[in-house]
Amino acid sequence: MITCVRGTRDILPDEIHLWHLVERESAAIFDRYGFEELRLPIFEVTELFARGIGDTTDIVEKEMYTFTDRNDQSLTLRPEGTASLVRAYIQHQLYKDGGTRKLYYAGPMFRYERPQKGRYRQFYQIGAEVLGPDSPGVEAEVIDMLMLLMDRLGIGDTRLWINSIGCPACRPAFLAVLQEREQATAGRLCADCVRRIAVNPLRVLDCKNPDCQDAVNALPSILDYLCAPCRSHHERLKKHLGLLGIAYHENPRMVRGLDYYVKTTFEITSGALGAQNSLLGGGRYDGLVEQLGGPPTHGFGFALGLDRFVLALPEAVRAGSRPVPDVHLAPLGETAQELAQVVAARLRRAGFAVSQDFQDRSLKSHLRHANRMGVPRVVIIGDAEAEAGQAALKSLITGDQILVPLTELEAVLRQQPAEKE
């Protein structure tokens, strides 16, 4: 038997309606805040991610799915969406009209990681980016949008974590001190952290190895080394969050895993997810557009893990999100089966979701089947009803049953309750 590749999975019909729910709510909320969707290729030239993400990050060094095509061009399945979006922003000159562009994307990403709950080698993200202004108000607005989304989906027990990782003006001084302290404690760090000391000392702060935590927690805080503009930006962000009534926690160890971030980084976690509790994260990436060949542009955005979001949905939301047909057709007999197909087609064109079963069932079996699906109404057509141009309409909400001329069926259905209590 051939099975899916380790780290990938099939999203089956029993679960896919939850994904549709998150996608629909995200699109609806993003639309309220003025975001526009764009769709990006699944693979890009490898250089885009090496330059954009940073060639000393774990993603580029160890996790990318890279291959050479028939023209000997190095291509990579996208490991994240921001670099691709920025590439599209530059290529199609989405900046030419000036002002702010708010864009979002959704789709699969690919990283060669150790599979675990909520984390796969093919995983799914929804991300949004604001390109243009350098304002902490933009950051607070995006975070507010995410809070509204989680509220709409019933996701509770969440925490917002924020940090500033400085800018090219103030970060070098911090990195020099940090690297010196890391070298002094190298004996208490894992092999990955020891390697990072020389090539990317900031990433040591983001280590998830429990054996490193005591040493990492003793390292200096970047918040003590911010320049005046970065400190002002961070304080203004906190003020904007306060104005919106958004609670936050500062985490000076949070640096994220991508080199393009400057100033603000943030993450939202959920207690519903256990140890792997990150729902989404993002930050500011001023300079990335210019680095990839575009004009100087400020940027801020996030990506949420769709796999994690679905896991965090509360049971009440999960139970109430499954689509239920408006009506089930129960034909009894060959002539009734043929007529039922015509009736089903007519009702579907009128806007009703119709369940029609071509199995030769008894009425009792039809009613059990409809009850299992949660369908509120059953249209029963026997050969005698078919001959008379009628159907028996049974409400599974009240238990009432009436005879209805087929020509009036649509109107009667619109008058009856459409949902089971």
CSV table of C-alpha atoms in Angstrom, one decimal:
chain,number,residue,atom,x,y,z
A,1,MET,CA,0.0,0.0,0.0
A,2,ILE,CA,1.3,3.5,-0.9
A,3,THR,CA,0.8,6.1,1.8
A,4,CYS,CA,1.4,9.8,1.9
A,5,VAL,CA,5.0,11.0,2.6
A,6,ARG,CA,6.1,11.4,6.2
A,7,GLY,CA,5.3,14.9,7.4
A,8,THR,CA,2.4,15.3,5.0
A,9,ARG,CA,-1.2,14.3,5.4
A,10,ASP,CA,-4.6,14.1,3.8
A,11,ILE,CA,-7.2,16.6,5.1
A,12,LEU,CA,-10.3,14.4,5.0
A,13,PRO,CA,-14.0,15.5,4.5
A,14,ASP,CA,-14.7,15.1,8.3
A,15,GLU,CA,-12.2,17.9,8.9
A,16,ILE,CA,-12.1,20.1,5.8
A,17,HIS,CA,-15.2,22.1,6.8
A,18,LEU,CA,-13.2,23.5,9.8
A,19,TRP,CA,-10.5,24.7,7.3
A,20,HIS,CA,-13.2,26.3,5.2
A,21,LEU,CA,-14.6,28.0,8.3
A,22,VAL,CA,-11.2,29.6,9.2
A,23,GLU,CA,-10.6,30.6,5.6
A,24,ARG,CA,-14.0,32.2,5.2
A,25,GLU,CA,-13.7,34.1,8.5
A,26,SER,CA,-10.2,35.2,7.7
A,27,ALA,CA,-11.2,36.6,4.3
A,28,ALA,CA,-14.2,38.3,5.7
A,29,ILE,CA,-12.3,40.0,8.5
A,30,PHE,CA,-9.3,40.9,6.2
A,31,ASP,CA,-11.8,42.5,3.9
A,32,ARG,CA,-13.1,44.7,6.7
A,33,TYR,CA,-9.6,46.0,7.3
A,34,GLY,CA,-9.0,46.8,3.6
A,35,PHE,CA,-6.7,43.8,2.7
A,36,GLU,CA,-6.7,42.4,-0.9
A,37,GLU,CA,-5.9,38.8,-1.8
A,38,LEU,CA,-3.1,37.7,-4.2
A,39,ARG,CA,-2.1,34.2,-5.1
A,40,LEU,CA,1.5,33.2,-5.2
A,41,PRO,CA,3.5,30.4,-6.9
A,42,ILE,CA,4.3,27.4,-4.8
A,43,PHE,CA,7.9,27.4,-5.9
A,44,GLU,CA,10.4,30.3,-6.6
A,45,VAL,CA,14.0,30.7,-7.5
A,46,THR,CA,16.1,29.6,-4.5
A,47,GLU,CA,17.9,33.0,-4.4
A,48,LEU,CA,14.7,34.7,-3.3
A,49,PHE,CA,14.6,32.8,0.0
A,50,ALA,CA,18.4,32.8,0.5
A,51,ARG,CA,18.5,36.6,0.2
A,52,GLY,CA,15.2,37.4,1.8
A,53,ILE,CA,15.1,35.0,4.8
A,54,GLY,CA,18.8,34.9,5.4
A,55,ASP,CA,21.3,32.2,4.5
A,56,THR,CA,22.2,31.4,8.1
A,57,THR,CA,18.7,30.7,9.3
A,58,ASP,CA,17.6,27.2,10.0
A,59,ILE,CA,15.0,27.4,7.2
A,60,VAL,CA,17.6,28.1,4.5
A,61,GLU,CA,20.4,25.9,6.0
A,62,LYS,CA,18.4,22.8,6.8
A,63,GLU,CA,14.7,22.9,6.0
A,64,MET,CA,14.1,24.0,2.4
A,65,TYR,CA,13.0,21.6,-0.3
A,66,THR,CA,15.3,22.7,-3.2
A,67,PHE,CA,15.7,21.1,-6.6
A,68,THR,CA,17.2,21.8,-10.0
A,69,ASP,CA,14.9,21.9,-13.0
A,70,ARG,CA,15.6,20.8,-16.5
A,71,ASN,CA,17.3,24.1,-17.3
A,72,ASP,CA,19.6,23.7,-14.3
A,73,GLN,CA,17.8,26.5,-12.4
A,74,SER,CA,17.7,26.1,-8.7
A,75,LEU,CA,14.1,26.2,-7.4
A,76,THR,CA,12.6,25.9,-3.9
A,77,LEU,CA,9.2,25.0,-2.7
A,78,ARG,CA,8.2,28.1,-0.7
A,79,PRO,CA,9.0,27.7,3.0
A,80,GLU,CA,7.1,31.0,3.9
A,81,GLY,CA,5.0,33.6,2.1
A,82,THR,CA,6.5,37.0,2.9
A,83,ALA,CA,9.4,36.8,0.5
A,84,SER,CA,7.2,35.6,-2.3
A,85,LEU,CA,4.7,38.4,-1.6
A,86,VAL,CA,7.4,41.0,-1.6
A,87,ARG,CA,8.8,39.6,-4.9
A,88,ALA,CA,5.3,40.0,-6.4
A,89,TYR,CA,5.0,43.5,-5.0
A,90,ILE,CA,8.3,44.5,-6.7
A,91,GLN,CA,7.8,42.6,-10.0
A,92,HIS,CA,4.3,44.0,-10.6
A,93,GLN,CA,5.2,47.5,-9.3
A,94,LEU,CA,2.3,47.4,-6.8
A,95,TYR,CA,4.0,50.5,-5.2
A,96,LYS,CA,3.7,52.7,-8.3
A,97,ASP,CA,0.5,54.5,-7.1
A,98,GLY,CA,2.1,55.3,-3.8
A,99,GLY,CA,0.3,55.0,-0.5
A,100,THR,CA,-0.3,51.8,1.5
A,101,ARG,CA,-0.9,48.4,0.1
A,102,LYS,CA,-2.6,45.8,2.2
A,103,LEU,CA,-2.2,42.3,0.8
A,104,TYR,CA,-2.9,38.7,2.0
A,105,TYR,CA,-2.2,35.2,0.8
A,106,ALA,CA,-3.1,31.6,1.7
A,107,GLY,CA,-1.7,28.2,0.8
A,108,PRO,CA,0.7,25.4,1.5
A,109,MET,CA,4.3,25.9,2.6
A,110,PHE,CA,7.1,23.4,2.8
A,111,ARG,CA,9.9,22.8,5.3
A,112,TYR,CA,11.8,19.7,6.2
A,113,GLU,CA,11.2,19.6,9.9
A,114,ARG,CA,10.6,16.9,12.5
A,115,PRO,CA,6.8,16.3,12.3
A,116,GLN,CA,4.8,16.8,15.5
A,117,LYS,CA,1.3,17.7,16.5
A,118,GLY,CA,0.2,20.7,14.4
A,119,ARG,CA,3.5,20.9,12.5
A,120,TYR,CA,4.0,19.2,9.2
A,121,ARG,CA,6.5,19.3,6.3
A,122,GLN,CA,3.7,20.5,4.1
A,123,PHE,CA,1.8,22.9,6.2
A,124,TYR,CA,-0.7,25.7,5.5
A,125,GLN,CA,-0.5,29.4,6.2
A,126,ILE,CA,-2.6,32.5,5.9
A,127,GLY,CA,-0.6,35.7,5.9
A,128,ALA,CA,-1.1,39.4,5.5
A,129,GLU,CA,1.3,42.2,4.9
A,130,VAL,CA,1.1,46.0,5.0
A,131,LEU,CA,3.5,47.8,2.8
A,132,GLY,CA,4.1,51.5,3.0
A,133,PRO,CA,3.9,53.3,6.4
A,134,ASP,CA,6.4,53.1,9.3
A,135,SER,CA,3.8,53.4,12.0
A,136,PRO,CA,3.2,51.5,15.2
A,137,GLY,CA,-0.5,52.3,14.6
A,138,VAL,CA,-0.4,49.9,11.6
A,139,GLU,CA,1.1,47.2,13.8
A,140,ALA,CA,-1.7,47.6,16.4
A,141,GLU,CA,-4.3,47.6,13.7
A,142,VAL,CA,-3.1,44.3,12.4
A,143,ILE,CA,-3.0,42.8,15.8
A,144,ASP,CA,-6.5,44.1,16.5
A,145,MET,CA,-7.6,42.4,13.3
A,146,LEU,CA,-6.2,39.1,14.5
A,147,MET,CA,-7.9,39.5,17.9
A,148,LEU,CA,-11.2,40.0,16.1
A,149,LEU,CA,-10.6,36.9,14.0
A,150,MET,CA,-9.9,34.8,17.0
A,151,ASP,CA,-12.9,36.2,18.8
A,152,ARG,CA,-15.1,35.3,15.8
A,153,LEU,CA,-13.7,31.8,15.8
A,154,GLY,CA,-14.1,31.3,19.5
A,155,ILE,CA,-10.4,30.8,20.1
A,156,GLY,CA,-9.7,31.7,23.7
A,157,ASP,CA,-6.9,31.3,26.2
A,158,THR,CA,-4.6,33.4,24.0
A,159,ARG,CA,-1.6,35.6,24.8
A,160,LEU,CA,0.0,38.3,22.8
A,161,TRP,CA,3.8,38.5,23.1
A,162,ILE,CA,5.7,41.5,21.8
A,163,ASN,CA,9.3,42.5,21.5
A,164,SER,CA,11.6,44.9,19.6
A,165,ILE,CA,14.8,43.5,18.0
A,166,GLY,CA,16.2,46.9,17.2
A,167,CYS,CA,17.5,48.2,13.8
A,168,PRO,CA,20.8,48.3,11.9
A,169,ALA,CA,21.7,51.4,14.0
A,170,CYS,CA,21.4,49.8,17.4
A,171,ARG,CA,21.5,46.1,16.9
A,172,PRO,CA,25.3,45.7,16.2
A,173,ALA,CA,26.2,47.0,19.7
A,174,PHE,CA,23.8,44.5,21.2
A,175,LEU,CA,25.1,41.7,19.1
A,176,ALA,CA,28.7,42.3,20.1
A,177,VAL,CA,27.7,42.1,23.8
A,178,LEU,CA,25.5,39.1,23.2
A,179,GLN,CA,28.1,37.2,21.2
A,180,GLU,CA,30.6,37.8,24.0
A,181,ARG,CA,28.2,36.5,26.7
A,182,GLU,CA,27.2,33.5,24.5
A,183,GLN,CA,30.8,32.5,24.0
A,184,ALA,CA,31.4,32.6,27.8
A,185,THR,CA,28.4,30.2,28.3
A,186,ALA,CA,29.0,28.0,25.2
A,187,GLY,CA,29.5,25.0,27.4
A,188,ARG,CA,25.9,25.2,28.6
A,189,LEU,CA,24.4,25.6,25.1
A,190,CYS,CA,23.4,22.9,22.5
A,191,ALA,CA,25.4,22.2,19.4
A,192,ASP,CA,23.1,24.3,17.2
A,193,CYS,CA,23.4,27.3,19.5
A,194,VAL,CA,27.2,27.0,19.6
A,195,ARG,CA,27.3,27.1,15.8
A,196,ARG,CA,24.9,30.1,15.8
A,197,ILE,CA,27.2,32.1,18.1
A,198,ALA,CA,29.6,32.8,15.2
A,199,VAL,CA,27.1,33.2,12.3
A,200,ASN,CA,23.8,34.5,13.9
A,201,PRO,CA,24.1,35.1,17.6
A,202,LEU,CA,20.5,36.6,17.8
A,203,ARG,CA,19.1,33.2,16.9
A,204,VAL,CA,20.5,31.7,20.1
A,205,LEU,CA,17.7,33.6,22.0
A,206,ASP,CA,15.1,31.7,20.0
A,207,CYS,CA,16.4,28.3,20.9
A,208,LYS,CA,13.6,25.9,21.9
A,209,ASN,CA,16.0,23.2,23.4
A,210,PRO,CA,15.0,22.9,27.1
A,211,ASP,CA,18.7,22.2,28.1
A,212,CYS,CA,19.6,25.7,26.8
A,213,GLN,CA,16.9,27.7,28.6
A,214,ASP,CA,18.8,28.6,31.8
A,215,ALA,CA,21.8,29.9,29.9
A,216,VAL,CA,19.6,31.7,27.3
A,217,ASN,CA,17.5,33.4,30.1
A,218,ALA,CA,20.7,34.8,31.6
A,219,LEU,CA,21.7,36.5,28.4
A,220,PRO,CA,21.3,40.3,28.1
A,221,SER,CA,18.0,41.8,26.9
A,222,ILE,CA,17.9,43.6,23.6
A,223,LEU,CA,15.4,46.1,25.1
A,224,ASP,CA,18.3,47.6,27.1
A,225,TYR,CA,20.2,48.4,23.9
A,226,LEU,CA,17.6,50.0,21.7
A,227,CYS,CA,18.4,53.3,20.1
A,228,ALA,CA,16.1,56.3,20.8
A,229,PRO,CA,13.9,55.8,17.6
A,230,CYS,CA,13.5,52.1,18.2
A,231,ARG,CA,12.6,52.7,21.9
A,232,SER,CA,10.1,55.4,20.9
A,233,HIS,CA,8.6,53.0,18.3
A,234,HIS,CA,8.2,50.3,20.8
A,235,GLU,CA,6.6,52.5,23.4
A,236,ARG,CA,4.2,53.9,20.9
A,237,LEU,CA,3.2,50.4,19.9
A,238,LYS,CA,2.4,49.6,23.5
A,239,LYS,CA,0.4,52.9,23.7
A,240,HIS,CA,-1.7,52.0,20.6
A,241,LEU,CA,-2.4,48.5,22.0
A,242,GLY,CA,-3.5,50.1,25.2
A,243,LEU,CA,-5.9,52.4,23.3
A,244,LEU,CA,-7.4,49.3,21.7
A,245,GLY,CA,-7.7,47.5,25.0
A,246,ILE,CA,-5.4,44.7,23.8
A,247,ALA,CA,-3.4,43.0,26.6
A,248,TYR,CA,0.2,42.1,25.9
A,249,HIS,CA,3.3,40.6,27.4
A,250,GLU,CA,6.9,41.6,26.6
A,251,ASN,CA,9.3,38.8,25.7
A,252,PRO,CA,12.8,40.2,25.1
A,253,ARG,CA,13.9,36.6,24.0
A,254,MET,CA,11.5,36.5,21.1
A,255,VAL,CA,13.4,37.2,17.8
A,256,ARG,CA,11.5,35.0,15.3
A,257,GLY,CA,13.3,32.7,12.9
A,258,LEU,CA,13.8,35.0,9.9
A,259,ASP,CA,16.6,37.5,9.3
A,260,TYR,CA,14.5,40.2,7.7
A,261,TYR,CA,12.7,41.4,10.9
A,262,VAL,CA,13.6,44.8,12.5
A,263,LYS,CA,12.0,46.6,15.4
A,264,THR,CA,8.6,44.9,16.3
A,265,THR,CA,8.2,41.2,16.5
A,266,PHE,CA,5.1,39.5,17.9
A,267,GLU,CA,3.6,36.2,18.5
A,268,ILE,CA,0.2,34.9,19.7
A,269,THR,CA,0.0,31.7,21.6
A,270,SER,CA,-2.9,29.5,22.7
A,271,GLY,CA,-3.2,27.4,25.9
A,272,ALA,CA,-5.4,25.0,23.9
A,273,LEU,CA,-2.4,23.7,22.0
A,274,GLY,CA,-0.2,22.4,24.8
A,275,ALA,CA,3.6,22.6,24.4
A,276,GLN,CA,3.6,23.6,20.7
A,277,ASN,CA,1.4,26.6,21.5
A,278,SER,CA,2.2,29.2,18.8
A,279,LEU,CA,-0.8,30.2,16.7
A,280,LEU,CA,0.8,32.9,14.6
A,281,GLY,CA,3.7,35.4,14.5
A,282,GLY,CA,5.1,38.2,12.6
A,283,GLY,CA,6.8,41.6,12.7
A,284,ARG,CA,8.3,44.5,10.9
A,285,TYR,CA,10.6,44.0,8.0
A,286,ASP,CA,11.7,47.5,6.8
A,287,GLY,CA,14.4,47.1,4.2
A,288,LEU,CA,13.3,43.7,2.8
A,289,VAL,CA,11.7,45.3,-0.3
A,290,GLU,CA,14.9,47.3,-1.0
A,291,GLN,CA,17.0,44.2,-0.4
A,292,LEU,CA,15.1,42.3,-3.1
A,293,GLY,CA,15.5,45.0,-5.6
A,294,GLY,CA,12.5,47.3,-4.9
A,295,PRO,CA,12.2,50.9,-3.7
A,296,PRO,CA,12.7,51.7,0.0
A,297,THR,CA,9.5,50.5,1.6
A,298,HIS,CA,8.4,49.8,5.2
A,299,GLY,CA,6.7,46.5,5.8
A,300,PHE,CA,4.8,44.7,8.6
A,301,GLY,CA,2.9,41.4,8.6
A,302,PHE,CA,2.2,38.0,10.0
A,303,ALA,CA,1.5,34.4,9.1
A,304,LEU,CA,-0.9,32.2,11.0
A,305,GLY,CA,-0.6,28.4,10.9
A,306,LEU,CA,-3.9,27.0,9.6
A,307,ASP,CA,-3.1,23.6,11.0
A,308,ARG,CA,-2.7,25.1,14.5
A,309,PHE,CA,-5.8,27.3,14.1
A,310,VAL,CA,-8.0,24.3,13.3
A,311,LEU,CA,-6.6,22.5,16.4
A,312,ALA,CA,-7.4,25.5,18.6
A,313,LEU,CA,-11.1,25.8,17.6
A,314,PRO,CA,-13.3,25.1,20.6
A,315,GLU,CA,-15.6,22.1,20.5
A,316,ALA,CA,-18.8,24.2,20.2
A,317,VAL,CA,-17.4,25.8,17.0
A,318,ARG,CA,-16.2,22.5,15.6
A,319,ALA,CA,-19.6,20.9,16.2
A,320,GLY,CA,-21.6,23.8,14.7
A,321,SER,CA,-19.5,24.3,11.6
A,322,ARG,CA,-20.3,21.1,9.7
A,323,PRO,CA,-22.5,21.9,6.6
A,324,VAL,CA,-25.9,20.3,6.8
A,325,PRO,CA,-28.3,19.8,3.8
A,326,ASP,CA,-31.5,21.8,3.9
A,327,VAL,CA,-33.5,18.8,2.8
A,328,HIS,CA,-33.2,15.1,2.2
A,329,LEU,CA,-35.1,13.4,-0.6
A,330,ALA,CA,-36.5,10.0,0.2
A,331,PRO,CA,-37.8,8.3,-3.0
A,332,LEU,CA,-39.6,5.0,-2.5
A,333,GLY,CA,-39.7,3.0,-5.8
A,334,GLU,CA,-38.2,3.2,-9.2
A,335,THR,CA,-40.7,5.8,-10.6
A,336,ALA,CA,-40.2,8.0,-7.5
A,337,GLN,CA,-36.4,7.7,-7.8
A,338,GLU,CA,-36.5,9.2,-11.3
A,339,LEU,CA,-38.8,12.0,-10.2
A,340,ALA,CA,-36.7,12.7,-7.1
A,341,GLN,CA,-33.7,13.4,-9.3
A,342,VAL,CA,-35.7,16.1,-11.2
A,343,VAL,CA,-37.0,17.6,-8.0
A,344,ALA,CA,-33.5,17.6,-6.5
A,345,ALA,CA,-32.1,19.5,-9.5
A,346,ARG,CA,-34.9,22.0,-9.3
A,347,LEU,CA,-34.4,22.6,-5.6
A,348,ARG,CA,-30.7,23.0,-6.0
A,349,ARG,CA,-31.1,25.6,-8.7
A,350,ALA,CA,-33.5,27.4,-6.3
A,351,GLY,CA,-30.7,27.6,-3.7
A,352,PHE,CA,-31.4,24.6,-1.4
A,353,ALA,CA,-28.7,22.1,-0.4
A,354,VAL,CA,-30.2,18.7,-1.1
A,355,SER,CA,-29.2,15.3,0.0
A,356,GLN,CA,-30.2,12.6,-2.5
A,357,ASP,CA,-29.4,8.9,-2.0
A,358,PHE,CA,-29.6,6.6,-4.9
A,359,GLN,CA,-29.6,3.5,-2.7
A,360,ASP,CA,-32.8,1.5,-2.5
A,361,ARG,CA,-33.7,2.3,1.1
A,362,SER,CA,-36.8,1.9,3.2
A,363,LEU,CA,-38.5,4.9,4.6
A,364,LYS,CA,-37.2,4.1,8.1
A,365,SER,CA,-33.7,3.9,6.7
A,366,HIS,CA,-34.1,7.2,4.9
A,367,LEU,CA,-35.2,8.9,8.2
A,368,ARG,CA,-32.3,7.4,10.2
A,369,HIS,CA,-29.9,8.6,7.5
A,370,ALA,CA,-31.4,12.1,7.6
A,371,ASN,CA,-31.2,12.2,11.4
A,372,ARG,CA,-27.6,11.3,11.4
A,373,MET,CA,-26.8,14.1,9.0
A,374,GLY,CA,-28.9,16.6,11.0
A,375,VAL,CA,-31.2,17.4,8.1
A,376,PRO,CA,-34.3,19.3,9.3
A,377,ARG,CA,-36.7,18.1,6.6
A,378,VAL,CA,-37.4,15.1,4.5
A,379,VAL,CA,-39.3,15.0,1.2
A,380,ILE,CA,-40.9,11.6,0.8
A,381,ILE,CA,-41.9,10.5,-2.7
A,382,GLY,CA,-43.5,7.2,-3.3
A,383,ASP,CA,-44.8,5.9,-6.6
A,384,ALA,CA,-48.3,6.9,-5.6
A,385,GLU,CA,-47.2,10.4,-4.8
A,386,ALA,CA,-45.2,10.6,-8.0
A,387,GLU,CA,-48.3,9.6,-9.9
A,388,ALA,CA,-50.3,12.4,-8.2
A,389,GLY,CA,-47.5,15.0,-8.6
A,390,GLN,CA,-47.2,15.3,-4.8
A,391,ALA,CA,-44.7,14.7,-2.0
A,392,ALA,CA,-44.9,14.2,1.7
A,393,LEU,CA,-42.9,16.8,3.5
A,394,LYS,CA,-41.8,15.7,7.0
A,395,SER,CA,-40.3,18.0,9.5
A,396,LEU,CA,-37.7,16.3,11.7
A,397,ILE,CA,-37.9,19.4,14.0
A,398,THR,CA,-41.6,19.1,14.8
A,399,GLY,CA,-42.4,15.6,13.6
A,400,ASP,CA,-45.3,17.0,11.4
A,401,GLN,CA,-45.9,15.7,8.0
A,402,ILE,CA,-48.0,17.3,5.2
A,403,LEU,CA,-48.8,16.5,1.6
A,404,VAL,CA,-47.5,19.2,-0.8
A,405,PRO,CA,-47.9,19.6,-4.6
A,406,LEU,CA,-44.5,19.4,-6.2
A,407,THR,CA,-45.2,22.7,-7.9
A,408,GLU,CA,-45.5,24.3,-4.4
A,409,LEU,CA,-42.6,22.5,-2.7
A,410,GLU,CA,-40.1,25.3,-3.0
A,411,ALA,CA,-42.4,27.9,-1.5
A,412,VAL,CA,-43.4,25.6,1.4
A,413,LEU,CA,-39.8,24.8,2.2
A,414,ARG,CA,-39.0,28.5,2.4
A,415,GLN,CA,-41.7,28.9,5.1
A,416,GLN,CA,-40.6,26.0,7.3
A,417,PRO,CA,-37.8,26.2,9.9
A,418,ALA,CA,-34.4,25.5,8.2
A,419,GLU,CA,-32.5,24.4,11.3
A,420,LYS,CA,-32.8,21.7,13.9
A,421,GLU,CA,-32.9,23.0,17.5
